[in-house]
Short mmCIF file of C-alpha atoms and ligand atoms in Angstrom, two decimals:
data_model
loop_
_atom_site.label_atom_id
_atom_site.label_comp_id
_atom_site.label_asym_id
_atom_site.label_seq_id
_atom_site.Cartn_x
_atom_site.Cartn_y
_atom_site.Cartn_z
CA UNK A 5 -5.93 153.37 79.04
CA UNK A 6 -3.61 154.03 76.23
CA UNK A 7 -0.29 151.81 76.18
CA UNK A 8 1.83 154.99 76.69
CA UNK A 9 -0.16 155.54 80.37
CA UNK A 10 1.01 151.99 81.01
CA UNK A 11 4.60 153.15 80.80
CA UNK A 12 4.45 155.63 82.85
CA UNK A 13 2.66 154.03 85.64
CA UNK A 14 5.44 151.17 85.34
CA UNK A 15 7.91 153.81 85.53
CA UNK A 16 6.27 155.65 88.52
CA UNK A 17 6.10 152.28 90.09
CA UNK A 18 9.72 152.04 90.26
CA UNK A 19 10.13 155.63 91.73
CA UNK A 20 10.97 157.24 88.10
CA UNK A 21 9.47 160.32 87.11
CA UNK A 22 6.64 160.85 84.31
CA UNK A 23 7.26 160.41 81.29
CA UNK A 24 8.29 163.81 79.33
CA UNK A 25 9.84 165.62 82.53
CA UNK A 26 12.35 167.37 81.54
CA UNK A 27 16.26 166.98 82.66
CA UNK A 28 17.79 170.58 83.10
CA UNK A 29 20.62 172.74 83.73
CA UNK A 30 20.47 176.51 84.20
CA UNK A 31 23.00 179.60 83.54
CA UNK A 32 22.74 183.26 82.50
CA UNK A 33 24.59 185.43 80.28
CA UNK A 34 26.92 187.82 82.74
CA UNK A 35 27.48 184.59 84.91
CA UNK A 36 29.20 182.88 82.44
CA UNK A 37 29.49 184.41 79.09
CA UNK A 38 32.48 187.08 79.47
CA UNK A 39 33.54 189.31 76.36
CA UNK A 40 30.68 191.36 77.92
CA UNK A 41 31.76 194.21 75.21
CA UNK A 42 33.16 191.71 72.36
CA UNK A 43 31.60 192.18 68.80
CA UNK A 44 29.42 195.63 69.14
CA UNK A 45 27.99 194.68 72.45
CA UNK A 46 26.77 197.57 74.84
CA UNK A 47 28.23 198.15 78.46
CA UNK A 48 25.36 196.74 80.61
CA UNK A 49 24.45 198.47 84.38
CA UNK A 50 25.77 194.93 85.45
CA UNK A 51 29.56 195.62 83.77
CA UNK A 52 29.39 199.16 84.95
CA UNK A 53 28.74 197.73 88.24
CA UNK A 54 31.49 195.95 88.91
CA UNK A 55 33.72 197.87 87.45
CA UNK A 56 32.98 200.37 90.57
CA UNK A 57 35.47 198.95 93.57
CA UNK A 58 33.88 197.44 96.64
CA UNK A 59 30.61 196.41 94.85
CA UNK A 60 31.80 192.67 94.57
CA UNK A 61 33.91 190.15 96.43
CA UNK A 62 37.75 190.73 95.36
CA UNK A 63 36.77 193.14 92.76
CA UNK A 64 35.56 190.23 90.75
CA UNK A 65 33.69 191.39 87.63
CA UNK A 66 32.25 189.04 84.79
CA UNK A 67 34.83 190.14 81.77
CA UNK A 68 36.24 186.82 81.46
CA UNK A 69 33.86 184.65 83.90
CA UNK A 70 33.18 180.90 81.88
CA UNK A 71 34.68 182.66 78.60
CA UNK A 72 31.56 180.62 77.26
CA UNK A 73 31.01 183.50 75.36
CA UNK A 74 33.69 181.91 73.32
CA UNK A 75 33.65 178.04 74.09
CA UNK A 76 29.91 177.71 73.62
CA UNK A 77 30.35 174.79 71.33
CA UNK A 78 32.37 172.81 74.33
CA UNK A 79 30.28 173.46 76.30
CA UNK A 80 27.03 172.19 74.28
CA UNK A 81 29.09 169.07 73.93
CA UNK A 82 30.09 168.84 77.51
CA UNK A 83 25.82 168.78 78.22
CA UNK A 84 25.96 166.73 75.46
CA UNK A 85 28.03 164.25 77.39
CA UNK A 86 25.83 164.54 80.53
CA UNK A 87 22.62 163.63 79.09
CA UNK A 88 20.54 166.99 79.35
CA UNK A 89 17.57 167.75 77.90
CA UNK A 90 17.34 171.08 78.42
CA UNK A 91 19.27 173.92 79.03
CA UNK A 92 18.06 177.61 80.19
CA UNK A 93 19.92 180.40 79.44
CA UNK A 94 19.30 184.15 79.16
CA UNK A 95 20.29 186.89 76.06
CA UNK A 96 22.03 189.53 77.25
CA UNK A 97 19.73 192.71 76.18
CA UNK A 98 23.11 194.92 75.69
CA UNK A 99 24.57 192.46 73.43
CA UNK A 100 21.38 192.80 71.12
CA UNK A 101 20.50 196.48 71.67
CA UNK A 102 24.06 198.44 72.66
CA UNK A 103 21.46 200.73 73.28
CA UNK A 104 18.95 199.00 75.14
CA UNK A 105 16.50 200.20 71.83
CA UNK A 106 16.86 201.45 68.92
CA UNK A 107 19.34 200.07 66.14
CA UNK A 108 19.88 195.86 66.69
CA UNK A 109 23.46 194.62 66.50
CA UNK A 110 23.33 191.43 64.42
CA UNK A 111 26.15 189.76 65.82
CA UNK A 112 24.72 189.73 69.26
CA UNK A 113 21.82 188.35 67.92
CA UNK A 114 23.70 185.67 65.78
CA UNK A 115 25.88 184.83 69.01
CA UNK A 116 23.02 182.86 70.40
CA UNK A 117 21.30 182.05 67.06
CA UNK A 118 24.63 180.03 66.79
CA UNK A 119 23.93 178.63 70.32
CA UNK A 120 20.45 177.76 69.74
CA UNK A 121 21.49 175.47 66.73
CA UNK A 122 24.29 173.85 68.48
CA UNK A 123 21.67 173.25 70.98
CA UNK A 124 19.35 171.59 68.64
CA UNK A 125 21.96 169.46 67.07
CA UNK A 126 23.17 167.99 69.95
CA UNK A 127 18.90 167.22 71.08
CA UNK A 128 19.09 169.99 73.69
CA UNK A 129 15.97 171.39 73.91
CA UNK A 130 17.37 175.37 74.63
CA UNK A 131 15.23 177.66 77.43
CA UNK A 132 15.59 181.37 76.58
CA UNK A 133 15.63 184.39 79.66
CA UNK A 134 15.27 187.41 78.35
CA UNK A 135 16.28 189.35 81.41
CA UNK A 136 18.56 187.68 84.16
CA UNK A 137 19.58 190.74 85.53
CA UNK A 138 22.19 192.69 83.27
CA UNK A 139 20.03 195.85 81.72
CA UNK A 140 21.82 197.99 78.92
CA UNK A 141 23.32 200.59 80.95
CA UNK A 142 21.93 203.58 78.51
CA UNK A 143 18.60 202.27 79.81
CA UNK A 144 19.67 202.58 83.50
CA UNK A 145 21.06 205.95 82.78
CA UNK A 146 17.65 206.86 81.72
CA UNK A 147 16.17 205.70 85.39
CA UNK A 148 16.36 202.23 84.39
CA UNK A 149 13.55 200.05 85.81
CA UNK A 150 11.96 202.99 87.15
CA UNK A 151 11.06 205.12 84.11
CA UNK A 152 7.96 203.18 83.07
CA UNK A 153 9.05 203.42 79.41
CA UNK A 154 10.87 200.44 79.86
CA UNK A 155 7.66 198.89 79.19
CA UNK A 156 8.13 199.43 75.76
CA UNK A 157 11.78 199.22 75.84
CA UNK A 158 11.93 195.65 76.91
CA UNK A 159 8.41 194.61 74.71
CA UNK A 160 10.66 195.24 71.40
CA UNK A 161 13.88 193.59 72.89
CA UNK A 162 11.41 190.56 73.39
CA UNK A 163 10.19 191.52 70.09
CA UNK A 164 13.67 191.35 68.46
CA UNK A 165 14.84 187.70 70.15
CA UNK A 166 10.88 186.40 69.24
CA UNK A 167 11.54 187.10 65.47
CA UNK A 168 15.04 185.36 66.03
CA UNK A 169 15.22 182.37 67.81
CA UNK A 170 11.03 181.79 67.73
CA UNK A 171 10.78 179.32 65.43
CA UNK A 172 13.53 176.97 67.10
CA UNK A 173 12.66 177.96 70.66
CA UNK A 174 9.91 176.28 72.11
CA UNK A 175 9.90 177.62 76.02
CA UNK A 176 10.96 181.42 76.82
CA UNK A 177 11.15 183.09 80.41
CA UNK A 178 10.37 186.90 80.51
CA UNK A 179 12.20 187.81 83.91
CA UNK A 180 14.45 185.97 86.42
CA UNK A 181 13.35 186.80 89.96
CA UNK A 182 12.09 189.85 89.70
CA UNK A 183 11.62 190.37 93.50
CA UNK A 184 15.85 190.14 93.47
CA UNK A 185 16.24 192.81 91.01
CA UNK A 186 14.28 194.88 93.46
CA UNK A 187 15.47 194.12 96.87
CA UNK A 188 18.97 193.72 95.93
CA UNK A 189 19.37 196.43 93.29
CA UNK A 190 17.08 199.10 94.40
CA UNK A 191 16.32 198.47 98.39
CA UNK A 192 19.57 197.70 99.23
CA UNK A 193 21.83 198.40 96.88
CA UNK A 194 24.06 195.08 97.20
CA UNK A 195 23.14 194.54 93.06
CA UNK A 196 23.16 196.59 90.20
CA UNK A 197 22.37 199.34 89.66
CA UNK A 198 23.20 199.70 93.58
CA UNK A 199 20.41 202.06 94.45
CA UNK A 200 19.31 202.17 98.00
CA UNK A 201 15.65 203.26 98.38
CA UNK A 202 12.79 201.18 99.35
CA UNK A 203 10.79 204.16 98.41
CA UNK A 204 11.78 203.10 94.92
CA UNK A 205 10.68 199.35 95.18
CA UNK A 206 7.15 199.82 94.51
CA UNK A 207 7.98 201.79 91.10
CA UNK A 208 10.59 199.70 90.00
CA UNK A 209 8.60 196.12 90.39
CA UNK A 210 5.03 197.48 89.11
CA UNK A 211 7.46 198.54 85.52
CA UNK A 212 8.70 194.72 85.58
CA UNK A 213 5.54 193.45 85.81
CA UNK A 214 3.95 195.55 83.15
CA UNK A 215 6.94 194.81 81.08
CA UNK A 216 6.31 190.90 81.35
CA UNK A 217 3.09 191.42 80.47
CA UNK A 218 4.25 193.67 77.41
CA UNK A 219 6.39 190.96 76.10
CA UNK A 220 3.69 188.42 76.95
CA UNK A 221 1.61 189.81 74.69
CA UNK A 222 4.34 190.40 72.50
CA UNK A 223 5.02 186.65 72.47
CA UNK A 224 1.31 186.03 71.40
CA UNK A 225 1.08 187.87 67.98
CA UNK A 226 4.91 186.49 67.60
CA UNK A 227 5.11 183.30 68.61
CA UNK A 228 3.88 179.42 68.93
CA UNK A 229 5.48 177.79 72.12
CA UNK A 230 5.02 178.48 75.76
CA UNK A 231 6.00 181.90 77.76
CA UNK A 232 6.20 182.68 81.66
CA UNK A 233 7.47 184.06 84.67
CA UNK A 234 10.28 182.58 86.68
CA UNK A 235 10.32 184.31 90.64
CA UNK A 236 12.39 182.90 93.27
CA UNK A 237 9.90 180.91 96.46
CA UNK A 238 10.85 180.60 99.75
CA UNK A 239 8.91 179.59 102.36
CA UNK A 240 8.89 181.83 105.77
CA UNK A 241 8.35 179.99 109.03
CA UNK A 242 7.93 181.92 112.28
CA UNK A 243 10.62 181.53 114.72
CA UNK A 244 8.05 181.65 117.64
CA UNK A 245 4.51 181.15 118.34
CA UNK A 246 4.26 185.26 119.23
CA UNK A 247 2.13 187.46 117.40
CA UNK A 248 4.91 189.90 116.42
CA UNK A 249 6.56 186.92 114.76
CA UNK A 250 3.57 185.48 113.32
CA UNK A 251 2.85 188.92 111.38
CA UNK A 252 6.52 189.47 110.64
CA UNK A 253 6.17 185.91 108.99
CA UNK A 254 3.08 187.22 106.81
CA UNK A 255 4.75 190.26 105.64
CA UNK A 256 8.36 188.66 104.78
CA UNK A 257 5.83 185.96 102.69
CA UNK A 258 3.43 189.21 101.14
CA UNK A 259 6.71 190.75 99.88
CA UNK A 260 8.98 187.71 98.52
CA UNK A 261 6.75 184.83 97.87
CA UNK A 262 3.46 187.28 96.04
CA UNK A 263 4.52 190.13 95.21
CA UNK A 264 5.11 189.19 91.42
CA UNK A 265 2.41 185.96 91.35
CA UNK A 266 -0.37 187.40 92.68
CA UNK A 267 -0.59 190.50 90.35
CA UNK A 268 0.13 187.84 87.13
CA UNK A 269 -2.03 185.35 88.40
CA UNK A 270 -4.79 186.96 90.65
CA UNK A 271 -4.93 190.40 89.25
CA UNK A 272 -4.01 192.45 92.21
CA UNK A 273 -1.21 192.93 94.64
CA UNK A 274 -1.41 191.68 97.95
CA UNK A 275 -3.21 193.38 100.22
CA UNK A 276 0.14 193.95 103.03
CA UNK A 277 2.04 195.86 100.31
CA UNK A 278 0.33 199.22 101.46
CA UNK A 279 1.63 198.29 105.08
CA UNK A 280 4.71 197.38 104.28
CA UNK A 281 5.40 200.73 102.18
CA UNK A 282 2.99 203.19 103.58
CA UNK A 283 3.05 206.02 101.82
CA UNK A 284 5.32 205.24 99.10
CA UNK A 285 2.72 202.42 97.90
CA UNK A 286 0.62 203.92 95.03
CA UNK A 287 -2.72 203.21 94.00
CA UNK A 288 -2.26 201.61 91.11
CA UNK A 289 -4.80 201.90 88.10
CA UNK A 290 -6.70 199.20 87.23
CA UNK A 291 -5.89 199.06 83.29
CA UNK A 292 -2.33 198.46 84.79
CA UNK A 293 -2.96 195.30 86.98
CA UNK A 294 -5.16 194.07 83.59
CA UNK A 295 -1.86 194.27 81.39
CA UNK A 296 0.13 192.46 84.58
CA UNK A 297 -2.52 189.59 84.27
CA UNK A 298 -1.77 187.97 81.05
CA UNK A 299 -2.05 184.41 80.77
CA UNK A 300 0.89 182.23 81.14
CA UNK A 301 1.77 179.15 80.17
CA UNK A 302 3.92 177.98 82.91
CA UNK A 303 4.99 179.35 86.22
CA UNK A 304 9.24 178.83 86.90
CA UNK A 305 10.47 178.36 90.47
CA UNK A 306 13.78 178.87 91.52
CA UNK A 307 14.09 176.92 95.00
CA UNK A 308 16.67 177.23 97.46
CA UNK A 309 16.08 177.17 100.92
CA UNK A 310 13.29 178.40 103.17
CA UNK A 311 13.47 180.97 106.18
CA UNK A 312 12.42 181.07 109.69
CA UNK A 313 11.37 184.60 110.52
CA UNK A 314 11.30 186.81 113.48
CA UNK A 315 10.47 190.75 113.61
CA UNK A 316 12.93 192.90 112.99
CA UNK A 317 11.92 196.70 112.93
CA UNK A 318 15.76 197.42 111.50
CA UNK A 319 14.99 195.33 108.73
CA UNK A 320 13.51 196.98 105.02
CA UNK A 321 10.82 196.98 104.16
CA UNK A 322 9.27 194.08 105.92
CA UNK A 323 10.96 194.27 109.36
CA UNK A 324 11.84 190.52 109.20
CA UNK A 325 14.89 188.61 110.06
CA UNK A 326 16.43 185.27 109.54
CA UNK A 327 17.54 183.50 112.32
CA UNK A 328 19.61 180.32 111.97
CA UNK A 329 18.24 177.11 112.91
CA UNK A 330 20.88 175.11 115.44
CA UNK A 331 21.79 171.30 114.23
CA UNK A 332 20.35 172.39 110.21
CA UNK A 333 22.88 172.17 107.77
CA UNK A 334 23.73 175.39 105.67
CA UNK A 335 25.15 175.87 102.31
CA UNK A 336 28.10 178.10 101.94
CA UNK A 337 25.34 180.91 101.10
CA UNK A 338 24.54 180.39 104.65
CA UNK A 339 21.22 179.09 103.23
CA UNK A 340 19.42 176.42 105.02
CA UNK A 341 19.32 173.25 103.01
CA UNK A 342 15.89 171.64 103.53
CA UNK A 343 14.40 170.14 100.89
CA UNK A 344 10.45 169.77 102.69
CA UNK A 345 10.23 173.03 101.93
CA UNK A 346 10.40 172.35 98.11
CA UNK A 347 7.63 170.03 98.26
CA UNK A 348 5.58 172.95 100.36
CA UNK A 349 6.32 175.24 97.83
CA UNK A 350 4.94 173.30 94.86
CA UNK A 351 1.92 172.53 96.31
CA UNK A 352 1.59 175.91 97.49
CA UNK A 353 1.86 177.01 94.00
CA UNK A 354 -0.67 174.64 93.09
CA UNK A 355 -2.75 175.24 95.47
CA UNK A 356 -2.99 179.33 95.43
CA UNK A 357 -2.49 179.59 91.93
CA UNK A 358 -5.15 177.23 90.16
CA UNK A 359 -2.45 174.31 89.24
CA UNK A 360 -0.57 176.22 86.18
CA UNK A 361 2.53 173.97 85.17
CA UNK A 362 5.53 174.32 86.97
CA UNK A 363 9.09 174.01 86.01
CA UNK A 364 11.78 174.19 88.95
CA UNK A 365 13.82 176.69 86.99
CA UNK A 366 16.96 176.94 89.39
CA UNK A 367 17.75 174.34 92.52
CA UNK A 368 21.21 173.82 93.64
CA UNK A 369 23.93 174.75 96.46
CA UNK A 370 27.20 176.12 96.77
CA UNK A 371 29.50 174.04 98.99
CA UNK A 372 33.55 174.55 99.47
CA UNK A 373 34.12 171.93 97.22
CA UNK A 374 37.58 169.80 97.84
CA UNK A 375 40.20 170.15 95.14
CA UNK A 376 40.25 167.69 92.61
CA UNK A 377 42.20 164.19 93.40
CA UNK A 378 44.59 163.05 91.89
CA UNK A 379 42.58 161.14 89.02
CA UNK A 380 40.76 164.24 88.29
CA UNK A 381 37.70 163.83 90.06
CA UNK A 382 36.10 165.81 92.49
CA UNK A 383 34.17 164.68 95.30
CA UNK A 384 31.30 166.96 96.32
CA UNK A 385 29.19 164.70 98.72
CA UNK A 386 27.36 167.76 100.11
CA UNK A 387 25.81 168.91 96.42
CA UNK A 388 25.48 165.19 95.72
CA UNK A 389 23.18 164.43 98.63
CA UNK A 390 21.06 168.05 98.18
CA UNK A 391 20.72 167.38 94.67
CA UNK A 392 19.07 163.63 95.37
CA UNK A 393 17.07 164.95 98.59
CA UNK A 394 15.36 168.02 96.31
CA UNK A 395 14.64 165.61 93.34
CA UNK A 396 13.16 163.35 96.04
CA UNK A 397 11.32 166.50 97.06
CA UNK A 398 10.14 167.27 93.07
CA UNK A 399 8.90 164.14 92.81
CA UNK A 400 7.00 164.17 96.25
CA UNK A 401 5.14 166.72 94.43
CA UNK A 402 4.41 165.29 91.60
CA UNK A 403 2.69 161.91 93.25
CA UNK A 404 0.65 164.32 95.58
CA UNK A 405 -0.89 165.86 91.97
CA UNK A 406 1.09 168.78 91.60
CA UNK A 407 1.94 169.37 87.88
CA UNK A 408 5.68 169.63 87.52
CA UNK A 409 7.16 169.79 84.35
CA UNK A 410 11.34 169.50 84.46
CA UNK A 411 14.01 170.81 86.66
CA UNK A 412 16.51 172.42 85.66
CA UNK A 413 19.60 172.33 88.07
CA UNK A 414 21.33 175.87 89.42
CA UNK A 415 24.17 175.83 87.80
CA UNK A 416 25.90 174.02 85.14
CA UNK A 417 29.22 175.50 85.56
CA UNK A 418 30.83 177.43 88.60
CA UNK A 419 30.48 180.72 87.62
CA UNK A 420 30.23 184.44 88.35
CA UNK A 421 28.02 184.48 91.09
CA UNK A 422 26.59 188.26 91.35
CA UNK A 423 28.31 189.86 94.49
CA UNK A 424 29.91 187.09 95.70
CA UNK A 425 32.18 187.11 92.42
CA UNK A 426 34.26 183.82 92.12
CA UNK A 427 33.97 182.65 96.29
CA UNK A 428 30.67 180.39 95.71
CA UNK A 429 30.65 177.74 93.47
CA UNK A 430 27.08 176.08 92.38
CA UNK A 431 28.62 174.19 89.42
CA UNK A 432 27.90 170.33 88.65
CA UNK A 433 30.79 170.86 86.49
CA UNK A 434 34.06 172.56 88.06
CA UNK A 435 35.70 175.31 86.35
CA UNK A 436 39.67 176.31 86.76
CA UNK A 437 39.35 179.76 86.31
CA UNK A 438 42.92 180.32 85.34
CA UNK A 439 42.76 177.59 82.73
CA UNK A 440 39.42 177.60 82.35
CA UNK A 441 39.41 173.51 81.84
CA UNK A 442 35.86 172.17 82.93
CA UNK A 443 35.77 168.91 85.63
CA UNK A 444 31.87 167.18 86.00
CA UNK A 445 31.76 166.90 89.91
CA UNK A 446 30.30 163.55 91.00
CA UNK A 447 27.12 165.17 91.34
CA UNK A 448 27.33 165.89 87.61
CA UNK A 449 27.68 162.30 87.50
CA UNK A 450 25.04 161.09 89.46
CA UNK A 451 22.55 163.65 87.34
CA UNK A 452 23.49 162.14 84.62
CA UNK A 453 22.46 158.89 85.57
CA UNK A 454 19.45 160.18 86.90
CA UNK A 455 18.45 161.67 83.59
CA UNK A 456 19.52 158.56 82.58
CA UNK A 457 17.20 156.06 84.15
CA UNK A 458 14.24 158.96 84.47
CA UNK A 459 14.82 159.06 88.30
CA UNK A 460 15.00 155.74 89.01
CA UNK A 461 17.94 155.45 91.79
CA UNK A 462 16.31 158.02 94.05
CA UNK A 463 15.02 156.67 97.07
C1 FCB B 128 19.49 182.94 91.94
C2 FCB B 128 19.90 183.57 90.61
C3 FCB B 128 21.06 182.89 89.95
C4 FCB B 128 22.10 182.46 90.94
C5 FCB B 128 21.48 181.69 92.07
C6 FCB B 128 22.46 181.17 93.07
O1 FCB B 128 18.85 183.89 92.72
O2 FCB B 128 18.81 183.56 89.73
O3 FCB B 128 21.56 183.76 88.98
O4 FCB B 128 22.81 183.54 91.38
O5 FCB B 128 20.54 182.47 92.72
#
C-alpha cells in the first residue's frame, strides 16, 4: 500500500473524507452577475423575460442581482477567505455571442478570462457551465431550443469558451438541468422563454441533448480536462401502496430522474416517454441517440429534496403530484429536506449508470433567515444543520463505494433566484441588496471549517 493510501484511511478513520474531494460553491451568471447588457453584451430570453410584468416575484429581474458582474475580485477573495476549492460558475452565451453566433464580443469573453485568473491566483480551482439557463434571445427568436440548429449554435459557443479558458480550466459542465429548462420553460411556462406546450417538450430536450453531445465532441478535438452533464435527481416515492400510485411514481421518475441520463449513458430514452407524450413523442433516429451517447467524464447532481407521488390526471405530462409529508420539515421552497434521499440517489447513479464519477454540483436550502445581530452575524441554524446532515449523506455514499468526487454547495451568495426573484435566499454568504455588502452566515462558517479539517466534525 502506498504511504498516501495510509493517509487516507487515517483520515476516513476519523470520519474525514478522501483525500482530493473537492470543497465547492456554486452560482450562475443571471443569478448573480447583473450588467446583463454592460460592455457589448446581448439581451438574453432570460432579461427579456423578466422584463415582461407578472413573470417573476415583485417584478424582480437580474439587472443589478450580486452586481458580481462588477465585484468579481471581492468576491474571489471573499471564497478566498472561506477556504474553497472550487467554484462553478456558468458564461453567459449572450455576453460572448450578442448574437447567440456569429461575430464574438471580446470583452464578454475577457470578463471571465479575468475571473478565471483571479480564480487561479487565489488556488480556486474554477468549474465552467456553459448553459445555466439564459439563451441569447436572437436564438430564442429563432425557436430557440426547438429549432434543432441550435445544435450547431451552441457546439461553436462551446467552441469559442474551449479556445478561451481551456488551457486554465480543468472541469467544464455542458448544461444545468436540462429537464428544468424543459418543464419550466416550455411545459409550463413559469421560466423563460415562458412557453406552455408539453407538445413541445419532446423537441426541445432531444435538441439539448444533441447539443451536449455536439459540444462534447467539441471538447475532445479542443480540449485536455474533464467534460459532463449536470441534471437535477430527485427521488419519487409513492404516497400509497395502490397501483395508480405505484405507476404515477414510475412515470414522475421516467420523466425527471432519466430522461437526460439514460439517452447519454444508455443510448436510448426510456421506454415510458411514448406514454407519457403519446403522440407528440417521435421516433427518434438512431444516428441521433449515437451523437446523445458520448462519453463523459463525470456525471453532476444537483440534490435537493425527494418527492412522494400520487396520480394526478391534472398534472403535465406525467399526471403526478406531490403531496406533503406531515411532521417533515420543509425548506422555504416548500421542498422536503431529507437528506436519505441523497445517499439513494448516489448509489442509484452508481448503480444504473456503471459507477461514472460523481460531483454533487448544487445542494443547499433556502430558509427565512433572521436579520443579522447586532455583531454582524447571522444565525441560520436551519441551513447549518441541512448542510451537515447532506455532507453526512455524501459521505454515506462514499464508504458504501460510490465514487464521489466534491460538492459544491447551492449557493454562495443569496441571489436572483429564477421566478422567485429576491424572496428565497440559498446563500452561505448574505447579501444586502440595497448595499450590496456580503455577511458569511454561520453555515458559511461551519463549511469552512469543514473544508478545513476534510470533514472531520461531521458526525
Ligand atoms: C437549481 C438551479 C439553481 C438554483 C437552485 C435553487 O434548480 O440550478 O440555479 O435556482 O435550483
Amino acid at each position: 500500500m502506498s504511504p498516501d493510501r495510509d493517509v487516507a484511511a487515517e483520515l476516513n478513520a476519523e470520519g474525514r473524507f478522501p483525500a482530493g474531494f473537492l470543497w465547492g460553491a456554486a452560482t450562475s451568471a443571471y443569478q448573480i452577475e447583473g450588467s446583463p447588457l454592460a460592455d457589448g453584451a446581448g439581451v438574453s430570453n432570460w432579461h427579456h423575460f423578466t422584463h415582461q410584468s407578472g413573470n417573476t416575484k415583485d417584478g424582480a429581474t437580474g439587472d443589478v442581482a450580486c452586481d458580481h458582474y462588477r465585484r468579481y475580485r471581492d468576491d474571489v477573495a471573499l471564497m478566498s477567505d472561506l477556504g474553497l476549492q472550487a467554484y462553478r460558475f456558468s458564461v453567459a452565451w449572450s455576453r460572448v455571442l450578442p448574437d447567440g453566433r456569429g461575430s464574438v464580443n471580446q470583452a464578454g469573453v475577457d470578463f471571465y478570462s479575468r475571473l478565471v485568473d483571479e480564480l487561479l491566483e487565489h488556488g480556486i480551482q474554477p468549474n465552467v457551465t456553459l448553459f445555466h439557463w439564459d439563451l441569447p434571445a436572437a436564438l430564442d427568436d429563432q425557436g430557440g431550443w426547438l429549432h434543432r440548429d441550435i445544435v450547431g449554435w451552441f457546439a461553436d459557443y462551446a467552441s469559442v469558451m474551449f479556445r478561451a479558458l481551456g488551457d486554465r480550466v480543468p472541469l467544464w459542465t455542458t448544461l444545468n438541468e436540462p429537464w428544468v429548462v424543459v418543464d419550466a420553460g416550455y411545459v409550463h411556462g413559469v421560466h423563460a422563454p415562458g412557453r406552455r406546450n408539453a407538445a413541445e417538450a419532446p423537441v426541445a430536450s432531444h435538441h439539448l441533448l444533441l447539443a451536449h453531445g455536439a459540444a462534447v465532441d467539441a471538447y475532445r478535438s479542443l480540449g485536455r480536462g474533464k467534460i459532463g452533464l449536470v441534471v437535477n435527481l430527485e427521488p419519487k416515492d409513492a404516497a400509497s401502496g395502490s397501483a395508480d400510485d405505484a405507476a404515477a411514481t414510475n412515470r414522475a421518475d421516467a420523466y425527471m430522474n432519466r430522461f437526460y441520463l439514460d439517452p447519454v449513458l444508455l443510448g436510448h430514452y426510456p421506454e415510458e416517454m411514448a406514454a407519457l407524450f403519446g403522440e407528440d413523442w417521435p421516433e427518434f433516429p438512431a444516428e441521433d441517440l449515437a451523437a446523445i451517447r458520448r462519453t463523459i467524464d463525470f456525471v453532476g447532481i444537483n440534490y435537493y429534496t425527494r418527492a412522494v407521488v400520487r396520480r394526478d390526471d391534472s398534472e403535465v405530462p406525467d399526471r403526478a403530484a406531490p403531496v406533503r409529508q406531515d411532521g417533515a420539515r420543509y425548506t422555504e421552497m416548500d421542498w422536503e429536506v431529507h437528506p436519505e434521499s441523497l445517499t439513494r440517489v448516489l448509489r442509484w447513479v452508481a448503480e444504473r449508470y456503471g459507477s461514472p464519477p460523481i460531483y454533487v454540483t448544487e445542494n443547499g436550502a433556502a430558509f427565512p433567515d433572521p436579520p443579522s445581530a447586532p455583531d454582524g452575524t447571522v444565525n441560520d441554524p436551519l441551513r447549518v444543520d441541512y448542510l451537515r446532515t447532506h455532507l453526512e449523506a455524501v459521505r454515506t455514499a462514499i464508504r458504501q463505494g460510490v465514487d464521489v468526487r466534491g460538492y459544491f454547495a447551492w449557493s454562495l451568495l443569496d441571489n436572483f433566484e429564477w421566478a422567485a426573484g429576491y424572496s428565497k435566499r440559498f446563500g452561505l454568504v448574505h447579501v444586502d441588496f440595497e448595499t450590496q455588502q456580503r455577511t458569511p452566515k454561520a453555515s458559511a462558517l461551519v463549511y469552512r471549517d469543514l473544508i478545513r479539517t476534510h470533514g472531520a466534525g461531521l458526525r
